[in-house]
Every structure is written in C-alpha cells, then in structure tokens.
Coordinates of C-alpha atoms in Angstrom, one line a residue:
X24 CA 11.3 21.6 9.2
X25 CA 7.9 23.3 11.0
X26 CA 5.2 22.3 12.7
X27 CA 2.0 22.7 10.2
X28 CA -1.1 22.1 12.7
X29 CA -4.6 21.6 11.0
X30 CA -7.3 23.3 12.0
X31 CA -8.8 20.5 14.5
X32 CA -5.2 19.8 15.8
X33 CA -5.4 23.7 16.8
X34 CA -8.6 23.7 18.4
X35 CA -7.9 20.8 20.2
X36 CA -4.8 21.8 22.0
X37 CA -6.9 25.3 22.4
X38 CA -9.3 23.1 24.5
X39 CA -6.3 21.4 26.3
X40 CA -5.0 24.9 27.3
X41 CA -7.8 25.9 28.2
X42 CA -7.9 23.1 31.5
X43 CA -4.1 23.7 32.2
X44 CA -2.8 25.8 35.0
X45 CA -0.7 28.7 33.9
X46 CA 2.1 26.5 36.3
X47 CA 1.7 23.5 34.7
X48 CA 4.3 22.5 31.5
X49 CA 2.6 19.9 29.0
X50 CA 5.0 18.9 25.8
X51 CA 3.4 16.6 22.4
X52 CA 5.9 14.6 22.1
X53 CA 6.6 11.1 20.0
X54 CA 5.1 9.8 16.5
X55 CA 2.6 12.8 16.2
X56 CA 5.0 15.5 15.9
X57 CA 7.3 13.1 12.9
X58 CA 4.2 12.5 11.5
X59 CA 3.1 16.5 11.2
X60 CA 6.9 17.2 10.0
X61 CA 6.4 14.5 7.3
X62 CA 2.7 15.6 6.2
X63 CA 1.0 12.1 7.1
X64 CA -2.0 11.8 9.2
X65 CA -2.1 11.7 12.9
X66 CA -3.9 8.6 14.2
X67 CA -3.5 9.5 18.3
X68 CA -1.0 12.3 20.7
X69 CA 0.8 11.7 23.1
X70 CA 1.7 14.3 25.9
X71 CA 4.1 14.3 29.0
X72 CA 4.3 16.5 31.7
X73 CA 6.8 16.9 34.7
X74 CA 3.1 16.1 37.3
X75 CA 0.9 13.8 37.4
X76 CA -1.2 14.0 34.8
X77 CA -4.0 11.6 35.7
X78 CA -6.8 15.1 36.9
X79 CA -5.7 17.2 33.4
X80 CA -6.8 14.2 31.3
X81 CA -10.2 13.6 33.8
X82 CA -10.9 17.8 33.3
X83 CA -10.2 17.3 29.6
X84 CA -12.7 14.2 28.9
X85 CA -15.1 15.7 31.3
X86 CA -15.4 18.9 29.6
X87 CA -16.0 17.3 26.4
X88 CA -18.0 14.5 27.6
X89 CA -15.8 12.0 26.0
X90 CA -14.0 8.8 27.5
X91 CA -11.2 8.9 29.9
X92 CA -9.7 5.8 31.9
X93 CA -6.0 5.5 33.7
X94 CA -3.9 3.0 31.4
X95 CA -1.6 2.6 34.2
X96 CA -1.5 3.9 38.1
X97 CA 1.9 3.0 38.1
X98 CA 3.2 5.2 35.9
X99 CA 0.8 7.9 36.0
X100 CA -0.6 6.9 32.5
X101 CA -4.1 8.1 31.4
X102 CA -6.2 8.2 28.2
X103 CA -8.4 10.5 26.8
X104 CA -11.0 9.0 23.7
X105 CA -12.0 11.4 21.4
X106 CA -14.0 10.7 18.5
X107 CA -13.5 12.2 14.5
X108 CA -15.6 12.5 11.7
X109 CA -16.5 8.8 10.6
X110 CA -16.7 8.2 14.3
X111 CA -12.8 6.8 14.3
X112 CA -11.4 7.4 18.0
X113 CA -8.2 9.4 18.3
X114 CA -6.9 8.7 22.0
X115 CA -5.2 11.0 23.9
X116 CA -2.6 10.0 26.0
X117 CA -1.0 11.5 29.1
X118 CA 2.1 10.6 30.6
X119 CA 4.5 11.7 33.4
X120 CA 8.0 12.4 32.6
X121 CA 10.3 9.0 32.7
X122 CA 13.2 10.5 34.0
X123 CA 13.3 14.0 36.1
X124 CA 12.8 16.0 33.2
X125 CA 11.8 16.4 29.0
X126 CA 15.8 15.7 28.4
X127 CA 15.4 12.7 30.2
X128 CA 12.3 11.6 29.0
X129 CA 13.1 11.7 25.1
X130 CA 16.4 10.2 26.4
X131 CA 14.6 7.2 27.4
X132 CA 12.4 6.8 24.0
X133 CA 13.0 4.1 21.1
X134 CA 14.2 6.1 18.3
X135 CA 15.3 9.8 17.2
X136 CA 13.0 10.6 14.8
X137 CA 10.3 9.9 17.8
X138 CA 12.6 12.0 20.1
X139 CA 11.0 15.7 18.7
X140 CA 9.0 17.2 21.1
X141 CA 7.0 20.9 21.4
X142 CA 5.6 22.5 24.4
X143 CA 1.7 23.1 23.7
X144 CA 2.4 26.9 25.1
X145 CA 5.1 27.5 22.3
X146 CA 4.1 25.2 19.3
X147 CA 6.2 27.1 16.9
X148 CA 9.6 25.7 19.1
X149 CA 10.4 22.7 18.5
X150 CA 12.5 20.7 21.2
X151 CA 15.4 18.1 19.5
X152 CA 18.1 17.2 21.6
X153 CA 18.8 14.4 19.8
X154 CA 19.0 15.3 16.7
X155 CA 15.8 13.6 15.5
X156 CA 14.5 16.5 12.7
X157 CA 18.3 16.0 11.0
X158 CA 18.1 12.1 11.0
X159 CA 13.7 12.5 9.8
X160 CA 15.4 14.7 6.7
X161 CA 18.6 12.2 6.2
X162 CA 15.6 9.2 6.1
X163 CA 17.6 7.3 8.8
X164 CA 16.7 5.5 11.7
X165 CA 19.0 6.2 15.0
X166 CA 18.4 5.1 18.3
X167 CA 18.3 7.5 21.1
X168 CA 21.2 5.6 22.8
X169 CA 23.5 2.9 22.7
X170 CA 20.8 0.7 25.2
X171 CA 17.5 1.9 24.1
X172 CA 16.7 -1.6 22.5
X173 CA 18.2 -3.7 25.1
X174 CA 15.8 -2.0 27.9
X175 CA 12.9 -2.6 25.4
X176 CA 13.7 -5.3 23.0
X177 CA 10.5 -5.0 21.1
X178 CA 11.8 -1.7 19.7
X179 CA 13.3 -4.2 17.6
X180 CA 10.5 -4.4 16.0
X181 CA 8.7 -1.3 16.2
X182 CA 12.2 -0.4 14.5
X183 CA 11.9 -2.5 11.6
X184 CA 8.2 -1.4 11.1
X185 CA 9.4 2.0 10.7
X186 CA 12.0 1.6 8.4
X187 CA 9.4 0.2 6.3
X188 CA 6.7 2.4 7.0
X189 CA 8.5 5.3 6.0
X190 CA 11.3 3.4 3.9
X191 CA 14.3 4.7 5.9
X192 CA 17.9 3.4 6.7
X193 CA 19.9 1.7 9.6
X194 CA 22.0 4.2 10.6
X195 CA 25.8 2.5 11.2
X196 CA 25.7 0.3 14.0
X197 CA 22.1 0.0 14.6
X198 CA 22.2 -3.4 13.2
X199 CA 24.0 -4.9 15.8
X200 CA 22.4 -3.6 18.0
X201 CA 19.5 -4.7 16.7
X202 CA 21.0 -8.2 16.6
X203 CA 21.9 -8.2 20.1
X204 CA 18.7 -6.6 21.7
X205 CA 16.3 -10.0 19.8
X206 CA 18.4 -12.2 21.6
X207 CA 16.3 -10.9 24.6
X208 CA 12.6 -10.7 22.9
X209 CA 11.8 -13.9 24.7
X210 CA 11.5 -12.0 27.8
X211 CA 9.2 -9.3 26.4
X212 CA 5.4 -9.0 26.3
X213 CA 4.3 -11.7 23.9
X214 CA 1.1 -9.3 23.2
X215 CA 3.2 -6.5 22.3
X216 CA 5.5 -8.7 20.6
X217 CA 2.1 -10.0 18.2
X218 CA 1.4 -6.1 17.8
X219 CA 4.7 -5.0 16.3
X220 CA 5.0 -8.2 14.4
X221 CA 1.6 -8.0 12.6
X222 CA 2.2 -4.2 11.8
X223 CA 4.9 -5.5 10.1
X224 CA 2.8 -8.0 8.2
X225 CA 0.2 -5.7 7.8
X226 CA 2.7 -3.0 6.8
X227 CA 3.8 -1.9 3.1
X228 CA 6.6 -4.2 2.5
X229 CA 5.8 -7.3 4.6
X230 CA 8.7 -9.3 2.8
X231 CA 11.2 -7.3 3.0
X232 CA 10.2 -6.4 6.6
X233 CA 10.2 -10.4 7.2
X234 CA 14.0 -10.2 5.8
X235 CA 15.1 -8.2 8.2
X236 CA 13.3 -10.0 11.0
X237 CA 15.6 -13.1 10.3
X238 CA 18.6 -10.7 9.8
X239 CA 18.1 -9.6 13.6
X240 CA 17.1 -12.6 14.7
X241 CA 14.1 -11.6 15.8
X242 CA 12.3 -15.0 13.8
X243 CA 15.0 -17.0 15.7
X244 CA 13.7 -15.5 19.1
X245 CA 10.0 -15.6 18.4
X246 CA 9.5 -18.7 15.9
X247 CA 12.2 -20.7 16.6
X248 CA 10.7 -24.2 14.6
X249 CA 10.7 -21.1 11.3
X250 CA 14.7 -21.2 11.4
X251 CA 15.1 -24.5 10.6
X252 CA 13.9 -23.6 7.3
X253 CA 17.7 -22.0 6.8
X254 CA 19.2 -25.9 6.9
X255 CA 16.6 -27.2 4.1
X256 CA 18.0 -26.5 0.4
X257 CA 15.7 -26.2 -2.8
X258 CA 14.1 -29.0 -3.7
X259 CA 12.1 -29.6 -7.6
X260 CA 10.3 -28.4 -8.7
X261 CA 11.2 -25.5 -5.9
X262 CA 13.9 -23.3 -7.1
X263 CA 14.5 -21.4 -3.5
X264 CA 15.9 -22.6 -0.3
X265 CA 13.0 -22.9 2.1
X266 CA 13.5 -20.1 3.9
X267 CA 13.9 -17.4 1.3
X268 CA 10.8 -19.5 -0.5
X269 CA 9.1 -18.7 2.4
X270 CA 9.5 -15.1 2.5
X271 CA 8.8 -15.1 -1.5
X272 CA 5.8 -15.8 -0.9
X273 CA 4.9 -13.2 1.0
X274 CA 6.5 -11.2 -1.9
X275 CA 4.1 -12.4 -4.5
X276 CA 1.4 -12.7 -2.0
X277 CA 1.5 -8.8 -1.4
X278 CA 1.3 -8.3 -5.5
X279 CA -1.7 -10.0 -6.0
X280 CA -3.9 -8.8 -3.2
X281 CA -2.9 -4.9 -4.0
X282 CA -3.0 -3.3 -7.1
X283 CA 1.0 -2.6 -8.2
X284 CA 1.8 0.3 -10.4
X285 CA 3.9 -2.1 -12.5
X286 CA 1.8 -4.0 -14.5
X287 CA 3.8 -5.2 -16.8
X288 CA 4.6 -8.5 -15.6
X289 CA 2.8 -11.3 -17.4
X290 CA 1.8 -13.3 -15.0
X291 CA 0.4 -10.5 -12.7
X292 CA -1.5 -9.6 -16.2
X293 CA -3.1 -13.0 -16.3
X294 CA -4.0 -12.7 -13.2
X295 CA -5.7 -9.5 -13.4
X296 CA -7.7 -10.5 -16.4
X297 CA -9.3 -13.3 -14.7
X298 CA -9.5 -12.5 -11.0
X299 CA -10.3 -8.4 -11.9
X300 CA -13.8 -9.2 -10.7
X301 CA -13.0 -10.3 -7.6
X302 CA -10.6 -7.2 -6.4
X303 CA -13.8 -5.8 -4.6
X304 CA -14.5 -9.1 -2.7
X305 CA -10.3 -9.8 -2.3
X306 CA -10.3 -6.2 -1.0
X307 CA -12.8 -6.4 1.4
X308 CA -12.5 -10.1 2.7
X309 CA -9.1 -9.2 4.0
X310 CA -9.9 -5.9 5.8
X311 CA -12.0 -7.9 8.0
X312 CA -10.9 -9.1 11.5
X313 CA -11.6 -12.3 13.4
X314 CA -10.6 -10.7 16.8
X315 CA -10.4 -6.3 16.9
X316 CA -7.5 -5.0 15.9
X317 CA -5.9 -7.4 13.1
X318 CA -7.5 -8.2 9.9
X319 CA -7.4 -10.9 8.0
X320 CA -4.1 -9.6 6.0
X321 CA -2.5 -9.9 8.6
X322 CA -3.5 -13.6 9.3
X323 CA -2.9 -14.5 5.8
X324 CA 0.5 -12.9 5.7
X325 CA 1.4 -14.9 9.4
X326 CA 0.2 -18.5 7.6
X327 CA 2.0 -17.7 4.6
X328 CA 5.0 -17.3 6.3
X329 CA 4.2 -20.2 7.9
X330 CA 2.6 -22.5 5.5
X331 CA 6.0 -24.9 4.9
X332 CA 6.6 -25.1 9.1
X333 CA 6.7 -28.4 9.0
X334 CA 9.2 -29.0 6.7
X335 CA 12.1 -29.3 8.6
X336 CA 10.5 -31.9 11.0
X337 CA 9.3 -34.3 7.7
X338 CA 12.5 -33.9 6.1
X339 CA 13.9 -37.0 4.0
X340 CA 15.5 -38.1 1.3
X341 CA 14.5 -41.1 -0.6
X342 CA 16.8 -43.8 -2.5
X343 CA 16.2 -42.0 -5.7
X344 CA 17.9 -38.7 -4.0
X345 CA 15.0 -36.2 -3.9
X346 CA 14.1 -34.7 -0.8
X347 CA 10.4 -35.7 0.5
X348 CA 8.2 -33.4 3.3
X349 CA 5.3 -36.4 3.9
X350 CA 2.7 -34.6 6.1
X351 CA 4.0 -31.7 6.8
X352 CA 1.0 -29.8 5.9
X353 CA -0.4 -31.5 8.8
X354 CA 2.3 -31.3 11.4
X355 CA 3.0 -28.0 10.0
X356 CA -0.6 -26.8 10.8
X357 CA 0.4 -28.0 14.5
X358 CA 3.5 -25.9 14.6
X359 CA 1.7 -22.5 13.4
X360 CA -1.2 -23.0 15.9
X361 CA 1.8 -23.0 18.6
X362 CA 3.3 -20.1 17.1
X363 CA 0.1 -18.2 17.0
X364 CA -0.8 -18.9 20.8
X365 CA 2.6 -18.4 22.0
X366 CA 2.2 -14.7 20.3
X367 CA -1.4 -14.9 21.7
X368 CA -3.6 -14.0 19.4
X369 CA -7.0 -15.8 20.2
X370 CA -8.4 -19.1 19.7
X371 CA -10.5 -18.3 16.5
X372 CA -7.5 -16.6 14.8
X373 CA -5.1 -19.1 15.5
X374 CA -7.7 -22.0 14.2
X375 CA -8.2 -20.0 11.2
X376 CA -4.3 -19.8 10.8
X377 CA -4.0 -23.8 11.2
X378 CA -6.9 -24.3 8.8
X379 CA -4.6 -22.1 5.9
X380 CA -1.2 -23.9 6.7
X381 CA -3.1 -27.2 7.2
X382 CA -5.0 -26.7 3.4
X383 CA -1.9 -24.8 1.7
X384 CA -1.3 -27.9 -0.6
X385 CA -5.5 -28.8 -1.2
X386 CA -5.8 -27.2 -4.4
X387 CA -2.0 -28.7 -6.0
X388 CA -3.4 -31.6 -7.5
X389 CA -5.9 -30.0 -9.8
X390 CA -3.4 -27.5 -11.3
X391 CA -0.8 -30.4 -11.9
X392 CA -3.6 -32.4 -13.5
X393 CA -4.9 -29.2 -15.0
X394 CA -8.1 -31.1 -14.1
X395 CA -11.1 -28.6 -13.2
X396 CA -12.7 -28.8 -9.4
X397 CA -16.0 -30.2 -9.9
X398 CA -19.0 -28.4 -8.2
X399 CA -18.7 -31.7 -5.1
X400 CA -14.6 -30.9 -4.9
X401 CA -15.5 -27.3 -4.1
X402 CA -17.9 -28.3 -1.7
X403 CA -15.7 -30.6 -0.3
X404 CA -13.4 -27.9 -0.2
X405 CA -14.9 -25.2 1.9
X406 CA -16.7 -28.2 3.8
X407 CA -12.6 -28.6 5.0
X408 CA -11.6 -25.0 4.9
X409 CA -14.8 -22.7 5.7
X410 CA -14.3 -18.9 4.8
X411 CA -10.6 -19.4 5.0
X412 CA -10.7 -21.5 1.8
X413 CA -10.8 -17.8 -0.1
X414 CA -7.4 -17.4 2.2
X415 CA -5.8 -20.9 1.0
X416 CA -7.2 -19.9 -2.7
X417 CA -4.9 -16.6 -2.9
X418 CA -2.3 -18.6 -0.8
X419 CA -2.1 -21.4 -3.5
X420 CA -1.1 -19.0 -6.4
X421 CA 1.4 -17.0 -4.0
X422 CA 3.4 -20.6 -3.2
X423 CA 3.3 -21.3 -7.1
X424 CA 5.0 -18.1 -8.1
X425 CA 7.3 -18.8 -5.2
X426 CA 7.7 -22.1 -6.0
X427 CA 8.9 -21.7 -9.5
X428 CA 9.9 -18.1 -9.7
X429 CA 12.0 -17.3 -12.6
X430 CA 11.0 -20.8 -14.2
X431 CA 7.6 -20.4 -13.8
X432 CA 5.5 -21.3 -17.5
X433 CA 2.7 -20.0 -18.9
X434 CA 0.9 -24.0 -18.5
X435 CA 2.1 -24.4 -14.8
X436 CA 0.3 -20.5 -14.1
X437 CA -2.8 -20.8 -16.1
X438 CA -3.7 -24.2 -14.1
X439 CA -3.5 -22.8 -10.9
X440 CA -5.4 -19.9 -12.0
X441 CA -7.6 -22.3 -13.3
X442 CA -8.2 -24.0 -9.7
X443 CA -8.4 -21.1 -7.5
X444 CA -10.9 -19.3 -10.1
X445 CA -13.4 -21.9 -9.8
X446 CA -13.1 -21.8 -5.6
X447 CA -13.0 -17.8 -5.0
X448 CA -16.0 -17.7 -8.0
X449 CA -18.1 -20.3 -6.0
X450 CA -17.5 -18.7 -2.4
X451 CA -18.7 -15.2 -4.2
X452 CA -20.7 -15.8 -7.0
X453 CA -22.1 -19.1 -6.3
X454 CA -22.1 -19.1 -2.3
X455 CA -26.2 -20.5 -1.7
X456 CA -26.2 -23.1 -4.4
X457 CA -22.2 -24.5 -4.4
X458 CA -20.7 -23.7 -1.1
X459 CA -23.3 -23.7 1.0
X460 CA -26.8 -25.1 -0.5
X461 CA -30.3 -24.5 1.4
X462 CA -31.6 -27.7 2.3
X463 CA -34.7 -28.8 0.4
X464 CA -35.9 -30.8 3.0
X465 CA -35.2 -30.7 6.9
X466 CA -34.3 -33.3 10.0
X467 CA -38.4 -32.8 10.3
X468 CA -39.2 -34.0 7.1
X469 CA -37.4 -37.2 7.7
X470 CA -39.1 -37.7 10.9
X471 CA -42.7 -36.1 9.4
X472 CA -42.6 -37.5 5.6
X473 CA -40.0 -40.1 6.3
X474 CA -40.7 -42.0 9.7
X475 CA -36.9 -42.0 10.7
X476 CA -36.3 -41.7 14.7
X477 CA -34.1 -38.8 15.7
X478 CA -30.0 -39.6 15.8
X479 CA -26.9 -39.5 13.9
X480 CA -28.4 -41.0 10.9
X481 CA -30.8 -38.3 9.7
X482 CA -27.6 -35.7 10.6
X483 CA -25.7 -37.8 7.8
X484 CA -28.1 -38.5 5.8
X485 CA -28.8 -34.8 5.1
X486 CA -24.8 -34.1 4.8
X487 CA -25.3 -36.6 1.7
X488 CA -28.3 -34.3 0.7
X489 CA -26.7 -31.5 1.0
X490 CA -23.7 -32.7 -1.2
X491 CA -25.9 -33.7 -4.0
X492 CA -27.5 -30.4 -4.0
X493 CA -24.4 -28.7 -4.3
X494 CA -23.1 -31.2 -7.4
X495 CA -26.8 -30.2 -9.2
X496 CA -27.6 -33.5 -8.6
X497 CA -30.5 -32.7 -6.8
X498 CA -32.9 -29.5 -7.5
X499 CA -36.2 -30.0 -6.8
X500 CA -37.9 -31.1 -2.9
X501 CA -39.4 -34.1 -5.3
X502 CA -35.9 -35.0 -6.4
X503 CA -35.0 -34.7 -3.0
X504 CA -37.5 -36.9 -1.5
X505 CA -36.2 -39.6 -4.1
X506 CA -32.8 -39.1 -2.9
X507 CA -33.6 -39.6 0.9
X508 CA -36.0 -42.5 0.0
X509 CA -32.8 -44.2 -1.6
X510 CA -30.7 -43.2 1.3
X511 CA -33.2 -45.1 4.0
X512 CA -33.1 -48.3 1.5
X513 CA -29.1 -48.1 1.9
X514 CA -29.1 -48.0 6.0
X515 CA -31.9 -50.4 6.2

C-alpha cells in the first residue's frame, strides 16, 4: 500500500513545512493515514512531534488567519481549524509524543490499523511497527498490545465502530479482551463514552454494532436496566426474546429510513409505495440535531433500543399464563431519560428520547383495529408527542416488523402503514391546518368581542378552539365566534 495525497492534502503539509524548523521532526499519524491507504475521505490530521508543539500550531493558524486554541496544557495538545469548500472545518491537531519517542507513541494507540505513521519530510515512507498496513489488507482489527483497552476502556467502543465502519474482523483474542476491558467503562468519560456509542448508532450497521455491544458487555456496563431484557422470553404476539427484539428493531428501523439495494422484500415494497413521498422529509428530519454534533438518527436509534426498558420492571404473568408489561411505556420512558443523562447528552435530547419511548405504543390501537386516526387523534397526537411524533411514527412500523418478524401478514403490515401514513402525511403535508391550526380568533378577541377577564379560562377555551379547527369543525372566524359563544354558555 502507498500514500496517494490529494492535491489540498499536499499544499497543506507544503504550508506546514514551511513554519517547521529544519530541527524539528513532525509525523501524521492515526485515522488519516488508514483512511488515504483505503481511498476514503479525510475528515481531520493528526500530528505528533518529539517538542512541544503548542508555537508550530500558533505559527500555522496565524499564517493563515484561521483558528487555533490549546485542547490540553497538560499534554501539550493544540488545534488548528481550517475551513474547506462548503465551509466544513477540518481541525488540525498537534500532539507531543506519549512515550519518549514515535515507537512509543503508536505503542500507546488503540488499534493497529491506527498505528501507521509518516514523517511530513518523507511522505513516501511509511512508518509500521506494528504491523498495521498488513492487518488494514487482512480487514482485521488488532490491538496495539495486550493492555491497550484496559488503559482506555472506551477503545471498546471506538473498536466496535470500526469493525463496522469498515466491516473488519476480531483478530483472535481481541474478544476477550474486549470483554474484560467493558467491565471497566464505568470509570470512563461518560461524554466520550455517549460519542463512541452514538457513532455506533449513527454508524452503517447500528444492529449488528448493538450485538456486539452486549457480546462485550459494554450494554451491561453502560445500561445496566437494558440487560434485564436477556431474562424476559417472547411473549404473543412477539416472536423474539426481548432483548434480541430490541436490537431487531434497530434492524428494520435502519431498512426503512435508508434506501436498501434489496428491494425485494414485500413488506419493504409496501412501504416504499406509500411512504416514497416522504423519503425527502424522512431524510432530512433525521439529519437534524437537537444539541451539535448528533442528529436525530442517532436519537431515534438510542429510544429504539430503548423503547421496551421497562419491561423487565412491569413484568407479570396473569392466571391465564401470558406474560403482561402494564405501564411500561411509562416507567420505561423514566428509565431511558436516566440512561440518556447518565451518558450526558442534554436536557432537550434526553426529553425528546423520553417523549419516543414514552409514545412507542400510541399508534398500536389503530392498526389492531385497523380503525383510521381521525383528523382530532392526530392532533391529539402531536399535541402529546411534538416533532418527535414523526420519530414514534417510523418507530411504530420498526417494533411491528420486530414484533412479528417471520410471521408478520400482509393485514397486520398494511394497518400500521395505514396509521403512521395519516400521522407523518399530517406533520408534512397538512402541518397549518391538522397539526398545528392558526387560531381564528385570539386571547384578545375574547376579552375585545367576548367580555371574558383574563386567566386560565380563555387559555382552555382556545385549546378547545384550536381542536375543533383541526377536526374541520370549525373554518370560518364566524364559525368560530359561534363556537366560543357556546363555550362561555358551558362555564357560565
């Protein structure tokens, strides 16, 4: 394998040259250089040097007038932000060796294949000790030694993420060490922890990535209330153990947000042919974050894997022998809000993660009656839900597939198709007169036209206006004056 740089890449490391002193060593070293040896796209560098190398990154950002700030005094950490086309920053980062020397320092990193390095003064040399370029080829994942994970247990992660980024192998062993190093995860940076984990959710294969989670114990370590699902057995119409239904979901979640190549399956086809209009709106609803930095696929993916939390903790069985879950929505929408704090991701995200769990089971009746939502239950709906009711929509179908699997009917599919059609077509193509109506009159009208005192009653009163708007009960501001007259006779 060889280095191909691109043309920016050159001129950039050209410009870094250019501030080094001819005594001065600087090495790339990390997830740039696998990523140039397998052709993908850099998103950042990373450099070491033997020095300091807080004054070659200020020389570096000051030259180019870009940004520059020290990430860590410590340990001699600083950041350079430059900016590419599309205005996307690509950050610089400069490190001093861990360790006396580059031996040392790739020594100390997670993983082999992140253990390449090349000096910037001879970029056609590339530096493997480790044997990194050999295991990149073999598509296996080795760690750099025998206690990289248990000095940095999140590696763990970042070590499942890659085997599914890239779709590589466990080289022998590195499962039990795996095992034993998320044992300590606990004791780890609950933010870098969240980072690793939603990459993962966010990643290509979020099931299977979820799989190996609980095969390291990595779920056991950070969502502990998630294992219990492993002691709850199938249940009607569920066909699954808990657990595994939980990660099938995420399975059939990730098929009908993205586009598959196999389209062959006939439920994805019926899907397709009613919800085709919405892959825009799907698309783009999920690309967008609450807080920077995680979008709203990666929420969705974190509640679905969530969704039947609570579970274990309503777990019965009744005289006639099935196995009953009262509440657990509810107590399961408790649960996920504590597993998305203790991970801290913010207030906002973890209330819109409650909201899914807490709804996940909203839409069931209406598919089991195959009864339609009427224009006041979609109301009611995203009255409950807000903008996450599009979330609990998808969500629905994903825990129905799940739910049934390999038993699933053409009846059982079509009516929840049925229900979550008429909710994502209101929030997108029906948003100002269903979801979220205009008022034809205000809390001034009431006092102006209406003679009503300001308080809580004109604040209902209008929630019952509003309402019958969205049923089409109301239309016109003389219809509506009718309908507050009658709701002033009522209180009186």
């Amino acid at each position: 394998m060889r280095l191909k740089f691109s043309p920016a890449l050159e001129q950039l490391l050209d410009l870094i040259l250019a501030e080094l002193p001819d005594d001065q060593a600087l090495y790339i070293v990390g997830g740039a250089i696998r990523d140039i040896l397998l052709g993908r796209p850099l998103h950042d560098l990373d450099f070491v040097m033997p020095d300091d190398p807080t004054n070659l990154a200020k020389k570096i950002a000051h030259k180019r007038q870009v940004g520059f700030f020290v990430l860590d005094d410590e340990r001699h950490t600083a950041r350079v932000l430059f900016r590419q086309r599309g205005n996307q920053i690509f950050p610089l980062d400069f490190v001093q060796f861990t360790g006396e020397d580059l031996h040392s320092d790739l020594m100390h990193r997670d993983f082999t294949i992140n253990a390449i390095s090349v000096s910037v003064r001879e970029t056609g040399k590339l530096i493997d000790p480790l044997g990194g370029i050999k295991d990149l080829a073999a598509g296996l994942l080795r760690t750099c030694s025998d206690h990289s994970l248990t000095d940095d247990p999140v590696r763990v992660l970042r070590g499942i993420r890659l085997a599914m980024q890239f779709d590589f192998s466990y080289a022998p062993g590195l499962d039990a060490l795996m095992t034993e190093a998320s044992q300590y995860l606990p004791h780890t940076s609950p933010e870098r922890q969240r980072d690793e984990l939603f990459k993962i959710l966010e990643g290509s294969d979020p099931a299977e990535g979820m799989a190996h989670c609980r095969q390291f114990g990595v779920i056991k370590s950070l969502i502990p209330p998630l294992m219990e699902q492993e002691d709850i057995p199938a249940s009607p119409p569920h066909t699954l153990r808990l657990i595994d239904h939980s990660l099938k979901v995420l399975e059939y979640l990730k098929q009908l947000i993205e586009t598959p190549k196999d389209l062959s399956t006939w439920w994805l086809l019926d899907f397709r042919s009613l919800f085709g209009r919405f892959s825009e709106h799907i698309s783009d609803y999920l690309e967008e974050e609450i807080t920077p930095g995680r979008s709203k696929k990666g929420l969705l993916m974190f509640a679905a894997l969530l969704h039947d939390i609570g579970k274990p903790e309503t777990f019965t069985v009744g005289e006639d022998g099935y196995l009953h879950f009262y509440n657990h929505a509810q107590i399961g929408a408790d649960l996920a809000w504590n597993a998305a704090k203790a991970l801290q991701l913010s207030n906002a995200e973890s209330e819109w993660i409650r909201t899914v769990v807490q709804n996940h089971m909203h839409l069931l009746p209406f598919a089991n009656r195959a009864k339609e939502p009427s224009r006041v239950d979609v109301y009611r709906f995203y009255q409950e839900t807000g903008e996450a009711g599009a979330a609990v929509a998808l969500l629905s179908l994903a825990d129905t597939l799940a739910t049934y699997h390999q038993s699933l009917t053409l009846d059982k599919w079509q009516n929840a198709l049925m229900v979550s059609e008429v909710m994502l077509a209101a929030w997108w193509e029906a948003h100002q007169t269903v979801v979220s109506p205009t008022l034809l009159l205000d809390g001034n009208d009431l006092q102006d036209e209406f003679g009503m005192a300001p308080g809580k009653e004109i604040g209902e009163i209008l929630e019952k206006l509003r309402e019958a708007q969205a049923a089409g009960e109301v239309t016109t501001r003389e219809l509506a004056a009718a309908f507050i007259q009658t709701q002033i006779k009522g209180i009186e």
